[in-house]
């Protein structure tokens, strides 16, 4: 299986930046799409961004386009989510996820990290 560990969350003021990291380990011998999801209090978990195994394709939720950037390390064992121009509505618990896929899905992920809290103050 694949183990995912997120890091980089914290408290930041509106307009600031934060970079989340997701370290993957385990049996990553197949192609895994990697994604980021978030869940705010009293809200459903929502898709944020995802990237292909090769790192050649990425997709974003409309709410974060132009502000967030997902990237993959050369070794493919780490995925980043660079978050710029943060807004209070970005406050949520952020999860890293992975699934076997040749494309970049927005759902159906099989493996999940423990999550990391991102809080954006006004």
PDB file of C-alpha atoms in Angstrom, residues 5-105:
ATOM      1  CA  UNK A   5       2.053  12.110   5.353  1.00  0.00           C
ATOM      2  CA  UNK A   6       1.148  15.763   5.028  1.00  0.00           C
ATOM      3  CA  UNK A   7       3.038  18.662   6.507  1.00  0.00           C
ATOM      4  CA  UNK A   8       3.272  22.407   6.175  1.00  0.00           C
ATOM      5  CA  UNK A   9      -0.067  23.457   7.556  1.00  0.00           C
ATOM      6  CA  UNK A  10      -0.419  26.293   9.975  1.00  0.00           C
ATOM      7  CA  UNK A  11      -1.830  29.711  10.633  1.00  0.00           C
ATOM      8  CA  UNK A  12      -1.400  32.456   8.082  1.00  0.00           C
ATOM      9  CA  UNK A  13      -3.018  35.814   7.532  1.00  0.00           C
ATOM     10  CA  UNK A  14      -5.150  36.562   4.516  1.00  0.00           C
ATOM     11  CA  UNK A  15      -3.075  37.243   1.439  1.00  0.00           C
ATOM     12  CA  UNK A  16      -0.226  35.142   2.688  1.00  0.00           C
ATOM     13  CA  UNK A  17       1.251  31.951   1.347  1.00  0.00           C
ATOM     14  CA  UNK A  18       1.737  28.458   2.572  1.00  0.00           C
ATOM     15  CA  UNK A  19       3.206  25.330   1.043  1.00  0.00           C
ATOM     16  CA  UNK A  20       1.895  21.921   1.912  1.00  0.00           C
ATOM     17  CA  UNK A  21       3.928  18.799   1.376  1.00  0.00           C
ATOM     18  CA  UNK A  22       2.821  15.221   0.996  1.00  0.00           C
ATOM     19  CA  UNK A  23       5.434  12.531   1.391  1.00  0.00           C
ATOM     20  CA  UNK A  24       4.526   9.212  -0.141  1.00  0.00           C
ATOM     21  CA  UNK A  25       6.078   5.913   0.769  1.00  0.00           C
ATOM     22  CA  UNK A  26       5.385   2.255   0.330  1.00  0.00           C
ATOM     23  CA  UNK A  27       4.571   0.338  -2.803  1.00  0.00           C
ATOM     24  CA  UNK A  28       4.444   3.076  -5.358  1.00  0.00           C
ATOM     25  CA  UNK A  29       5.517   0.850  -8.206  1.00  0.00           C
ATOM     26  CA  UNK A  30       2.474   1.722 -10.254  1.00  0.00           C
ATOM     27  CA  UNK A  31       1.259   5.011 -11.595  1.00  0.00           C
ATOM     28  CA  UNK A  32      -0.469   7.032  -8.912  1.00  0.00           C
ATOM     29  CA  UNK A  33      -2.347  10.205  -9.387  1.00  0.00           C
ATOM     30  CA  UNK A  34      -1.929  12.462  -6.387  1.00  0.00           C
ATOM     31  CA  UNK A  35      -4.495  14.898  -5.149  1.00  0.00           C
ATOM     32  CA  UNK A  36      -5.294  17.402  -2.467  1.00  0.00           C
ATOM     33  CA  UNK A  37      -8.659  17.683  -0.775  1.00  0.00           C
ATOM     34  CA  UNK A  38      -9.911  19.869   2.006  1.00  0.00           C
ATOM     35  CA  UNK A  39     -12.724  19.909   4.489  1.00  0.00           C
ATOM     36  CA  UNK A  40     -13.865  22.999   6.312  1.00  0.00           C
ATOM     37  CA  UNK A  41     -15.958  22.865   9.481  1.00  0.00           C
ATOM     38  CA  UNK A  42     -19.555  21.903   8.767  1.00  0.00           C
ATOM     39  CA  UNK A  43     -18.768  21.384   5.106  1.00  0.00           C
ATOM     40  CA  UNK A  44     -18.246  18.401   2.863  1.00  0.00           C
ATOM     41  CA  UNK A  45     -14.800  17.382   1.775  1.00  0.00           C
ATOM     42  CA  UNK A  46     -13.978  18.972  -1.539  1.00  0.00           C
ATOM     43  CA  UNK A  47     -11.463  18.467  -4.275  1.00  0.00           C
ATOM     44  CA  UNK A  48      -8.683  21.022  -4.482  1.00  0.00           C
ATOM     45  CA  UNK A  49      -6.069  19.883  -6.980  1.00  0.00           C
ATOM     46  CA  UNK A  50      -4.518  16.800  -8.507  1.00  0.00           C
ATOM     47  CA  UNK A  51      -1.500  15.855 -10.564  1.00  0.00           C
ATOM     48  CA  UNK A  52      -0.635  12.934 -12.794  1.00  0.00           C
ATOM     49  CA  UNK A  53       2.060  10.382 -12.073  1.00  0.00           C
ATOM     50  CA  UNK A  54       4.353  11.988 -14.601  1.00  0.00           C
ATOM     51  CA  UNK A  55       3.594  15.440 -13.315  1.00  0.00           C
ATOM     52  CA  UNK A  56       2.686  16.482 -16.812  1.00  0.00           C
ATOM     53  CA  UNK A  57      -0.930  17.273 -16.110  1.00  0.00           C
ATOM     54  CA  UNK A  58      -2.615  18.972 -13.217  1.00  0.00           C
ATOM     55  CA  UNK A  59      -6.133  20.122 -12.509  1.00  0.00           C
ATOM     56  CA  UNK A  60      -7.639  22.499  -9.997  1.00  0.00           C
ATOM     57  CA  UNK A  61     -10.917  23.348  -8.418  1.00  0.00           C
ATOM     58  CA  UNK A  62     -12.311  26.602  -9.720  1.00  0.00           C
ATOM     59  CA  UNK A  63     -12.052  28.122  -6.275  1.00  0.00           C
ATOM     60  CA  UNK A  64      -8.262  27.848  -6.214  1.00  0.00           C
ATOM     61  CA  UNK A  65      -7.286  28.331  -9.847  1.00  0.00           C
ATOM     62  CA  UNK A  66      -4.660  30.986 -10.232  1.00  0.00           C
ATOM     63  CA  UNK A  67      -3.773  30.870  -6.555  1.00  0.00           C
ATOM     64  CA  UNK A  68      -2.738  27.292  -5.840  1.00  0.00           C
ATOM     65  CA  UNK A  69      -0.138  25.240  -7.658  1.00  0.00           C
ATOM     66  CA  UNK A  70       0.333  21.517  -7.338  1.00  0.00           C
ATOM     67  CA  UNK A  71       3.674  20.007  -8.231  1.00  0.00           C
ATOM     68  CA  UNK A  72       5.515  16.754  -7.945  1.00  0.00           C
ATOM     69  CA  UNK A  73       9.101  16.148  -6.972  1.00  0.00           C
ATOM     70  CA  UNK A  74      11.425  14.619  -9.507  1.00  0.00           C
ATOM     71  CA  UNK A  75      11.513  11.406  -7.531  1.00  0.00           C
ATOM     72  CA  UNK A  76       7.700  11.377  -7.460  1.00  0.00           C
ATOM     73  CA  UNK A  77       7.697  10.615  -3.759  1.00  0.00           C
ATOM     74  CA  UNK A  78       6.615  14.074  -2.707  1.00  0.00           C
ATOM     75  CA  UNK A  79       3.786  16.277  -3.859  1.00  0.00           C
ATOM     76  CA  UNK A  80       3.460  19.937  -3.002  1.00  0.00           C
ATOM     77  CA  UNK A  81       0.610  22.351  -2.875  1.00  0.00           C
ATOM     78  CA  UNK A  82       1.770  25.932  -3.070  1.00  0.00           C
ATOM     79  CA  UNK A  83      -0.999  28.172  -1.809  1.00  0.00           C
ATOM     80  CA  UNK A  84      -0.780  31.872  -2.538  1.00  0.00           C
ATOM     81  CA  UNK A  85      -3.163  34.739  -1.925  1.00  0.00           C
ATOM     82  CA  UNK A  86      -4.840  32.758   0.791  1.00  0.00           C
ATOM     83  CA  UNK A  87      -8.334  33.696   1.835  1.00  0.00           C
ATOM     84  CA  UNK A  88     -10.234  32.980   5.032  1.00  0.00           C
ATOM     85  CA  UNK A  89     -12.472  30.642   3.047  1.00  0.00           C
ATOM     86  CA  UNK A  90      -9.413  28.488   2.386  1.00  0.00           C
ATOM     87  CA  UNK A  91      -9.409  27.548   6.041  1.00  0.00           C
ATOM     88  CA  UNK A  92      -9.828  23.797   6.224  1.00  0.00           C
ATOM     89  CA  UNK A  93      -8.215  20.533   7.048  1.00  0.00           C
ATOM     90  CA  UNK A  94      -6.195  19.546   4.003  1.00  0.00           C
ATOM     91  CA  UNK A  95      -5.685  15.956   2.962  1.00  0.00           C
ATOM     92  CA  UNK A  96      -3.310  14.370   0.520  1.00  0.00           C
ATOM     93  CA  UNK A  97      -4.627  11.430  -1.458  1.00  0.00           C
ATOM     94  CA  UNK A  98      -3.450   8.918  -4.033  1.00  0.00           C
ATOM     95  CA  UNK A  99      -5.000   6.419  -6.405  1.00  0.00           C
ATOM     96  CA  UNK A 100      -3.992   4.186  -9.253  1.00  0.00           C
ATOM     97  CA  UNK A 101      -4.865   6.105 -12.356  1.00  0.00           C
ATOM     98  CA  UNK A 102      -3.548   6.892 -15.790  1.00  0.00           C
ATOM     99  CA  UNK A 103      -5.491  10.116 -15.769  1.00  0.00           C
ATOM    100  CA  UNK A 104      -6.070  12.800 -13.158  1.00  0.00           C
ATOM    101  CA  UNK A 105      -9.342  12.161 -11.329  1.00  0.00           C
TER     102      UNK A 105
END
